[in-house]
Amino acid sequence: MSEAYVHGYHPRENERLQDQAGTLVELLHSDTSYPPGSVVLEAGCGVGAQTVTLAQRSPRARFTSVDVSADSVAEAKRRADAAGLTNVQFQQADIFALPFAAESFDHVFVCFVLEHLSRPVEALAILNGLLRPGGTMTVIEGDYGSTYFHPDSSAAHKAIQCLVELQRLAGGNALIGRQLYPLMVEAGLEAVHVSPRMVYVDSSRPDLVDGVTRKTFTAMIEGVRESAIEAGITDPEAFDAGIRDLHRTTAADGVFCYTFFKGVGEKRRRA
Amino acid sequence: MSEAYVHGYHPRENERLQDQAGTLVELLHSDTSYPPGSVVLEAGCGVGAQTVTLAQRSPRARFTSVDVSADSVAEAKRRADAAGLTNVQFQQADIFALPFAAESFDHVFVCFVLEHLSRPVEALAILNGLLRPGGTMTVIEGDYGSTYFHPDSSAAHKAIQCLVELQRLAGGNALIGRQLYPLMVEAGLEAVHVSPRMVYVDSSRPDLVDGVTRKTFTAMIEGVRESAIEAGITDPEAFDAGIRDLHRTTAADGVFCYTFFKGVGEKRRRA
């Protein structure tokens, strides 16, 4: 894959990604299941945060889950074993150089991967080539520009912008969620349908306050503190003020909003 | 009501509000209907854009629809008559001085009103006083800060900010949607539940491109052009560049997102 990551590799990040999958799993995955016998590629499985959900929801489909990082693949395999999964095989592989035959998968699943890539359309086109005609591609991405909250705070928006900027410097795009439709169409997919998955959090939903606002989103932004300061994008005082204001949105009168996007498209059928 | 309006009074605005109700009606109203015999107050009916939908969806409830503007009330009545409604009575009245007895309504409905008020909690508390114990209050508001799109454009965001700033100068709050939960709780409502109603528009949904992005949202921003220039918030070149970029989001590869918020709360029951 040869792409720099802004997040996803450190142990505390792994924990965060797992929290994220636990809290948001229904929102993101409830409408994805694959029929018995179907052969599915999960491209960019990372540490397996989505793999366990995916494979458990389609127990009679067979999954191949790949990631560019051998360490991540090892951790993903450990998790799949711990969950007792028997329908997933793991493999280290680069999305831009996948060792699979053309049209060898019934379905492809890609989650939280495109945001890290400088050539997302090329990646989707390669994956499209691995799909049999009529097979489906499912893509899920977040969008940091979809974030807003109460009380509003320019310091908090600037802290979020640090992650967006670091992602951009690393060749990625933290605002990619909103672009799924044009990206998937440009990659050659047909019948593309994108649906937003908005997370709305107020204090009547304490599980989301803790699981989404605090432990997923704010933790994710906090995670880029040192990198953003080192890169000269912010300074400690400004950044910490933004983090304080993000935590402020978890108070009894606070509100937090974030949106994921899920796109499903189809591989062109033969004429 | 004694509050200045940024939009809602001019004939072209009326048309826009009607377009909005036509396109977004299911999104906003599909889960609101009142039982036969119930007595409902619509506070701030404007020109009746929501009244017809509301009354048609609950044909055996009895509505009283009020607005501070006698002209708007006359227009709303004309529309209700044209639609053949027999279950609505209209009345000119100020939300802050309503001529109704305490606890005289089973339900209250408030749509696109709080954004114009400098004292939204006080208005909600007054309306809460008109509800019988166990009655419900339904509130719908937009939030201009929920707007994002592809291609992204700072010029477009600045044009949107003109409306936000004009609304603020007039004593209102164009970012009020996200605040419904804390506002309704502060006003004394119980069991408050807020749900976001996100409008996602890409070119696979041409009705929404035309009905929402072009004729509702961009038209609304365009509508404040002269006021914003007069107020010195923008200049013609900058504003028109923003409008061009909003129109750009209606192209084949464009995407547009906006979110309404709907809150439902209950009047405290007697101990």
XYZ file of C-alpha atoms in Angstrom:
542
model
C 0.000 0.000 0.000
C 3.069 2.194 0.586
C 1.009 4.930 2.209
C 1.798 6.737 5.452
C -0.782 6.413 8.193
C -1.866 9.135 10.575
C -3.491 6.693 12.981
C -4.096 3.002 13.353
C -0.781 1.521 14.462
C -0.155 2.171 18.150
C -1.525 -0.052 20.913
C -3.710 2.718 22.341
C -4.981 3.344 18.812
C -5.856 -0.319 18.511
C -7.908 -0.080 21.670
C -9.646 2.990 20.309
C -10.450 1.300 17.014
C -11.898 -1.621 18.937
C -14.033 0.717 21.079
C -15.202 2.358 17.875
C -16.229 -0.921 16.308
C -18.010 -1.979 19.515
C -20.074 1.191 19.822
C -20.829 1.897 16.191
C -21.119 -1.634 14.891
C -24.869 -1.628 14.322
C -24.829 1.770 12.669
C -22.156 0.755 10.179
C -22.680 -2.962 9.636
C -26.306 -3.889 10.285
C -27.149 -3.904 6.574
C -24.112 -5.895 5.405
C -24.315 -9.668 5.221
C -23.134 -12.041 2.529
C -24.877 -15.238 1.377
C -23.606 -18.730 2.237
C -20.724 -19.811 0.012
C -19.835 -16.328 -1.191
C -16.170 -15.379 -1.383
C -15.387 -11.967 0.117
C -12.234 -9.843 0.131
C -11.742 -7.449 3.057
C -9.152 -4.985 1.788
C -7.260 -3.150 4.546
C -8.429 -5.121 7.600
C -5.991 -3.357 9.937
C -6.020 -4.975 13.371
C -9.320 -6.698 12.614
C -11.642 -4.162 14.254
C -14.292 -4.778 11.555
C -13.290 -8.327 10.582
C -14.868 -10.082 13.572
C -18.197 -8.290 13.088
C -18.147 -8.861 9.362
C -17.392 -12.586 9.576
C -19.817 -13.206 12.438
C -22.634 -11.548 10.493
C -22.003 -13.814 7.488
C -20.951 -17.114 9.113
C -21.244 -19.166 5.914
C -19.356 -16.729 3.653
C -15.578 -17.167 3.274
C -13.434 -14.096 3.911
C -9.928 -13.211 2.843
C -8.720 -10.254 4.919
C -5.562 -8.457 3.864
C -3.545 -5.550 5.200
C -0.274 -3.939 4.178
C 1.072 -4.232 7.738
C 2.227 -7.707 8.807
C 1.913 -6.652 12.470
C -1.691 -5.615 11.969
C -2.477 -8.851 10.170
C -0.993 -10.836 13.079
C -3.116 -8.911 15.574
C -6.215 -9.335 13.410
C -5.623 -13.085 13.222
C -5.210 -13.273 17.016
C -8.550 -11.513 17.456
C -10.311 -13.703 14.913
C -8.972 -16.817 16.677
C -10.059 -15.468 20.065
C -13.561 -14.921 18.628
C -13.596 -18.511 17.347
C -13.907 -17.500 13.690
C -13.225 -20.261 11.182
C -14.320 -18.480 7.978
C -11.511 -15.910 7.630
C -8.036 -16.308 6.209
C -5.532 -13.505 6.679
C -2.745 -12.432 4.382
C -0.248 -9.566 4.265
C -0.709 -7.717 0.960
C -0.586 -4.265 -0.598
C -3.868 -3.032 -2.117
C -1.887 -1.755 -5.097
C -0.270 -5.186 -5.702
C -2.782 -7.814 -4.656
C -1.903 -11.462 -5.387
C -5.393 -12.464 -6.544
C -6.812 -13.420 -9.939
C -9.155 -11.059 -11.786
C -12.854 -11.581 -11.001
C -12.070 -14.026 -8.191
C -14.285 -12.474 -5.488
C -18.060 -12.224 -5.163
C -17.814 -9.194 -2.892
C -15.257 -6.669 -1.670
C -15.423 -4.789 1.637
C -13.307 -1.694 2.381
C -13.631 0.188 5.686
C -11.598 3.178 6.946
C -8.931 2.606 4.282
C -9.420 5.131 1.465
C -8.845 8.067 3.839
C -5.196 6.967 4.055
C -4.546 6.630 0.324
C -3.279 9.272 -2.087
C -4.836 7.386 -5.032
C -8.223 6.170 -3.768
C -9.812 5.856 -7.223
C -6.922 3.706 -8.438
C -7.328 1.467 -5.377
C -11.076 1.103 -5.994
C -10.482 0.364 -9.685
C -7.996 -2.401 -8.777
C -10.490 -3.891 -6.311
C -13.238 -3.612 -8.917
C -11.051 -5.729 -11.210
C -11.071 -8.507 -8.602
C -14.881 -8.619 -8.502
C -16.911 -10.997 -10.638
C -19.504 -9.257 -12.848
C -22.524 -8.455 -10.692
C -20.482 -8.658 -7.489
C -20.681 -5.840 -4.929
C -18.224 -3.417 -3.413
C -18.988 -1.918 0.012
C -16.983 1.093 1.187
C -17.233 2.833 4.575
C -15.416 6.057 5.436
C -15.702 8.830 8.005
C -15.481 12.564 7.304
C -13.892 14.887 9.864
C -15.534 17.883 8.201
C -18.912 16.453 9.207
C -18.151 17.204 12.850
C -20.082 19.861 14.727
C -21.139 20.250 18.322
C -22.587 22.400 21.071
C -21.183 24.505 22.566
C -19.517 25.482 19.294
C -15.783 26.227 19.581
C -13.269 27.463 17.057
C -10.467 26.023 19.233
C -12.045 22.571 18.933
C -12.473 22.950 15.169
C -8.804 23.944 14.912
C -7.731 20.851 16.884
C -9.769 18.679 14.500
C -8.176 20.524 11.589
C -4.779 19.338 12.866
C -5.762 15.755 12.083
C -7.146 16.776 8.680
C -3.896 18.572 7.877
C -1.661 15.692 9.069
C -3.719 13.278 6.993
C -3.268 15.557 3.993
C 0.497 15.846 4.560
C 0.644 12.041 4.677
C -1.101 11.889 1.294
C -4.537 11.000 2.624
C -7.878 12.782 2.908
C -9.777 13.035 6.195
C -12.780 14.565 4.387
C -13.239 11.614 2.049
C -16.567 10.306 3.379
C -18.651 12.856 1.465
C -16.811 11.922 -1.744
C -17.637 8.211 -1.827
C -20.241 8.571 -4.558
C -18.054 10.351 -7.142
C -15.014 8.209 -6.243
C -16.866 4.927 -6.690
C -18.453 6.097 -9.943
C -15.070 7.240 -11.270
C -13.588 3.833 -10.376
C -16.123 2.196 -12.700
C -18.651 0.847 -10.223
C -22.305 0.825 -11.254
C -25.578 1.360 -9.398
C -23.665 3.171 -6.673
C -25.761 4.019 -3.639
C -24.311 6.036 -0.761
C -26.032 6.448 2.590
C -24.849 8.670 5.443
C -24.668 7.171 8.929
C -24.919 10.095 11.278
C -24.021 9.718 14.927
C -25.957 12.189 17.065
C -24.959 12.344 20.721
C -26.639 14.212 23.573
C -26.639 13.495 27.298
C -29.749 11.327 27.052
C -27.462 8.795 25.318
C -24.667 8.229 27.882
C -23.278 5.167 26.052
C -22.641 7.312 22.974
C -21.244 10.210 25.024
C -18.670 7.818 26.429
C -18.188 5.468 23.477
C -18.266 7.937 20.597
C -17.611 11.516 21.736
C -15.080 10.740 24.465
C -13.389 7.409 23.680
C -13.531 7.424 19.892
C -13.597 10.922 18.453
C -11.874 13.055 21.091
C -9.346 10.242 21.727
C -8.605 10.158 17.988
C -7.926 13.904 17.910
C -5.888 13.741 21.153
C -3.835 11.010 19.481
C -2.308 13.437 16.968
C -1.202 15.974 19.633
C 2.543 15.300 19.454
C 2.631 14.906 15.654
C 0.695 18.125 15.131
C 2.951 20.086 17.489
C 6.085 18.593 15.886
C 4.746 19.465 12.427
C 4.266 23.057 13.566
C 0.533 22.968 12.801
C -0.425 23.921 16.354
C 1.061 24.645 19.760
C 0.334 22.867 23.053
C -1.874 25.623 24.506
C -4.072 25.967 21.416
C -4.386 22.222 20.936
C -5.198 21.510 24.573
C -7.830 24.271 24.553
C -9.484 22.522 21.610
C -9.432 19.167 23.389
C -10.954 20.773 26.505
C -13.764 22.174 24.348
C -14.382 18.759 22.775
C -14.687 17.293 26.272
C -17.052 20.159 27.136
C -19.508 18.757 24.555
C -19.919 15.682 26.814
C -21.582 17.776 29.563
C -25.316 17.541 30.311
C -26.145 20.354 27.853
C -23.592 19.284 25.212
C -24.260 17.796 21.770
C -21.893 16.104 19.335
C -22.467 15.133 15.677
C -20.345 13.090 13.278
C -21.197 11.277 10.058
C -19.869 8.136 8.406
C -20.693 7.326 4.793
C -21.378 3.877 3.398
C -21.372 3.223 -0.323
C -22.380 0.058 -2.169
C -21.753 -0.407 -5.882
C -21.869 -3.219 -8.370
C -19.296 -4.598 -10.805
C -20.452 -4.090 -14.386
C -22.207 -7.174 -15.754
C -21.214 -8.539 -19.152
C -23.327 -7.308 -22.046
C -43.294 37.718 18.656
C -41.559 41.079 18.136
C -38.529 39.431 16.523
C -36.847 40.447 13.262
C -36.834 37.850 10.505
C -34.009 37.156 8.086
C -36.215 35.187 5.749
C -39.781 34.062 5.397
C -41.712 37.124 4.275
C -41.155 37.813 0.582
C -43.184 36.147 -2.181
C -40.152 34.356 -3.647
C -39.321 33.216 -0.137
C -42.823 31.838 0.214
C -42.352 29.838 -2.942
C -39.059 28.539 -1.639
C -40.604 27.513 1.672
C -43.299 25.680 -0.234
C -40.711 23.883 -2.388
C -38.916 22.953 0.782
C -42.018 21.500 2.373
C -42.800 19.560 -0.803
C -39.382 17.962 -1.118
C -38.577 17.362 2.517
C -42.025 16.603 3.798
C -41.523 12.893 4.377
C -38.153 13.401 6.024
C -39.517 15.902 8.504
C -43.122 14.883 9.070
C -43.560 11.158 8.422
C -43.445 10.325 12.132
C -45.821 13.052 13.306
C -49.532 12.356 13.513
C -52.024 13.190 16.211
C -54.947 11.029 17.373
C -58.602 11.810 16.527
C -60.046 14.489 18.747
C -56.723 15.861 19.955
C -56.290 19.610 20.137
C -53.028 20.872 18.645
C -51.347 24.288 18.618
C -49.061 25.095 15.693
C -46.959 28.009 16.972
C -45.425 30.135 14.209
C -47.195 28.718 11.161
C -45.788 31.381 8.816
C -47.388 31.115 5.382
C -48.652 27.613 6.138
C -45.836 25.650 4.487
C -46.075 22.943 7.177
C -49.718 23.460 8.154
C -51.244 21.666 5.173
C -49.019 18.616 5.637
C -49.577 18.565 9.368
C -53.366 18.822 9.170
C -53.654 16.336 6.308
C -51.641 13.760 8.239
C -53.953 14.077 11.250
C -57.356 14.678 9.638
C -59.357 14.100 12.837
C -57.210 16.286 15.102
C -58.148 19.963 15.504
C -55.409 22.517 14.853
C -55.006 26.112 15.928
C -52.255 27.716 13.849
C -50.890 31.090 14.913
C -48.287 33.480 13.570
C -47.145 36.940 14.605
C -47.631 38.227 11.042
C -51.214 38.921 9.985
C -50.132 38.771 6.318
C -48.615 35.332 6.789
C -51.716 34.116 8.607
C -53.890 35.328 5.705
C -51.701 33.480 3.201
C -51.693 30.334 5.356
C -55.484 30.441 5.559
C -55.760 30.820 1.781
C -53.565 27.743 1.314
C -55.469 25.708 3.851
C -58.735 26.595 2.114
C -57.265 25.703 -1.286
C -56.255 22.316 0.126
C -59.783 21.791 1.436
C -58.720 21.609 5.074
C -61.552 21.888 7.609
C -59.631 21.049 10.791
C -57.477 24.193 11.140
C -58.333 27.569 12.585
C -55.909 30.434 12.115
C -55.208 33.331 14.420
C -52.730 36.197 14.530
C -50.822 35.978 17.812
C -47.404 36.562 19.373
C -45.732 33.483 20.880
C -44.733 35.621 23.863
C -48.350 36.759 24.480
C -50.616 33.906 23.442
C -54.334 34.282 24.186
C -54.863 30.680 25.344
C -55.609 29.146 28.734
C -52.938 27.134 30.566
C -52.949 23.406 29.780
C -55.487 23.858 26.974
C -53.665 21.855 24.259
C -52.891 18.160 23.918
C -49.928 18.837 21.636
C -47.783 21.717 20.408
C -45.905 21.811 17.099
C -43.132 24.340 16.339
C -41.244 24.252 13.029
C -38.556 26.688 11.778
C -39.477 29.246 14.447
C -36.902 29.106 17.263
C -34.070 30.081 14.882
C -35.671 33.535 14.657
C -36.089 34.145 18.397
C -33.644 35.744 20.805
C -35.303 33.954 23.752
C -36.034 30.427 22.483
C -36.109 28.813 25.932
C -38.634 31.379 27.163
C -40.812 30.670 24.109
C -40.651 26.920 24.720
C -41.457 27.399 28.417
C -44.523 29.490 27.514
C -45.673 26.821 25.061
C -45.019 24.131 27.671
C -47.393 25.999 29.963
C -50.154 25.606 27.367
C -49.760 21.815 27.269
C -51.825 19.483 29.400
C -49.760 17.140 31.595
C -48.513 14.258 29.427
C -49.023 16.269 26.230
C -46.224 16.451 23.676
C -44.155 19.234 22.146
C -42.586 18.676 18.714
C -39.878 21.067 17.521
C -38.126 21.059 14.128
C -35.175 23.304 13.265
C -32.404 23.402 10.679
C -28.727 24.125 11.367
C -26.642 26.017 8.809
C -23.463 24.807 10.460
C -24.410 21.259 9.457
C -23.786 22.108 5.820
C -20.869 20.546 3.946
C -20.336 19.556 0.361
C -18.010 18.399 -2.389
C -16.124 20.102 -3.900
C -15.385 21.879 -0.635
C -15.173 25.689 -0.930
C -14.281 28.347 1.596
C -16.102 30.922 -0.572
C -19.301 28.878 -0.267
C -18.865 28.512 3.495
C -18.381 32.282 3.746
C -21.591 32.919 1.786
C -23.464 30.606 4.171
C -21.844 32.439 7.083
C -23.499 35.650 5.800
C -26.906 34.177 6.601
C -25.689 32.953 9.990
C -24.349 36.419 10.797
C -27.508 38.219 9.602
C -29.621 35.871 11.684
C -27.406 36.633 14.683
C -27.642 40.402 14.103
C -31.432 40.027 14.004
C -31.344 38.288 17.401
C -31.748 34.750 16.072
C -29.530 31.689 15.784
C -29.038 29.839 12.501
C -27.107 27.064 14.291
C -29.962 26.216 16.636
C -30.794 22.740 15.304
C -28.003 21.010 17.205
C -29.163 22.730 20.423
C -32.725 21.395 20.526
C -32.006 18.857 23.251
C -30.533 21.270 25.821
C -33.080 23.981 24.932
C -36.077 21.700 25.395
C -34.697 20.281 28.637
C -34.022 23.796 29.962
C -37.593 24.799 29.085
C -38.869 22.071 31.420
C -39.873 19.373 28.940
C -39.382 15.757 29.963
C -38.415 12.573 28.103
C -36.896 14.744 25.371
C -35.773 12.761 22.337
C -33.985 14.491 19.448
C -33.342 12.837 16.095
C -31.303 14.304 13.242
C -32.819 14.292 9.748
C -29.882 14.436 7.407
C -30.393 15.273 3.746
C -27.682 13.687 1.623
C -27.666 14.685 -2.037
C -25.590 13.268 -4.879
C -26.305 13.173 -8.607
C -28.021 9.778 -8.358
C -30.845 11.718 -6.631
C -31.774 14.415 -9.174
C -35.003 15.368 -7.353
C -32.971 16.298 -4.283
C -30.293 18.081 -6.336
C -33.008 20.300 -7.736
C -35.402 20.452 -4.789
C -32.945 20.718 -1.906
C -29.495 21.867 -3.046
C -30.606 24.268 -5.777
C -34.131 25.482 -4.996
C -34.089 25.328 -1.216
C -30.623 25.733 0.232
C -28.747 27.749 -2.406
C -31.861 29.855 -3.042
C -32.061 30.586 0.678
C -28.443 31.776 0.769
C -28.889 33.769 -2.455
C -31.871 35.432 -0.800
C -29.679 37.284 1.704
C -27.318 38.721 -0.952
C -28.502 42.337 -0.775
C -28.902 42.379 3.022
C -25.435 40.900 3.547
C -23.816 43.415 1.183
C -25.711 46.299 2.792
C -24.670 45.103 6.247
C -21.039 45.114 5.099
C -20.616 41.417 5.867
C -19.546 40.597 2.304
C -19.039 42.151 -1.103
C -20.706 41.184 -4.399
C -17.681 39.368 -5.849
C -17.016 37.243 -2.761
C -20.689 36.423 -2.266
C -21.293 35.516 -5.909
C -18.204 33.285 -5.908
C -19.689 31.419 -2.959
C -23.018 31.002 -4.737
C -21.229 29.700 -7.845
C -19.469 27.124 -5.696
C -22.746 26.056 -4.116
C -24.172 25.541 -7.609
C -21.008 23.591 -8.472
C -22.058 20.965 -5.906
C -25.037 20.135 -8.144
C -22.740 18.757 -10.894
C -22.462 15.033 -11.638
C -19.573 14.601 -9.168
C -20.966 16.983 -6.530
C -22.361 16.127 -3.093
C -24.359 18.247 -0.661
C -25.238 17.555 2.993
C -27.550 19.364 5.404
C -29.232 18.286 8.627
C -32.508 19.166 10.278
C -33.199 18.249 13.896
C -36.523 17.112 15.302
C -37.170 17.003 19.031
C -40.151 15.584 20.881
C -40.696 16.133 24.593
C -43.455 15.631 27.098
C -45.150 17.989 29.542
C -44.476 16.910 33.131
C -47.287 14.751 34.501
C -48.784 15.525 37.896
C -47.251 13.584 40.790
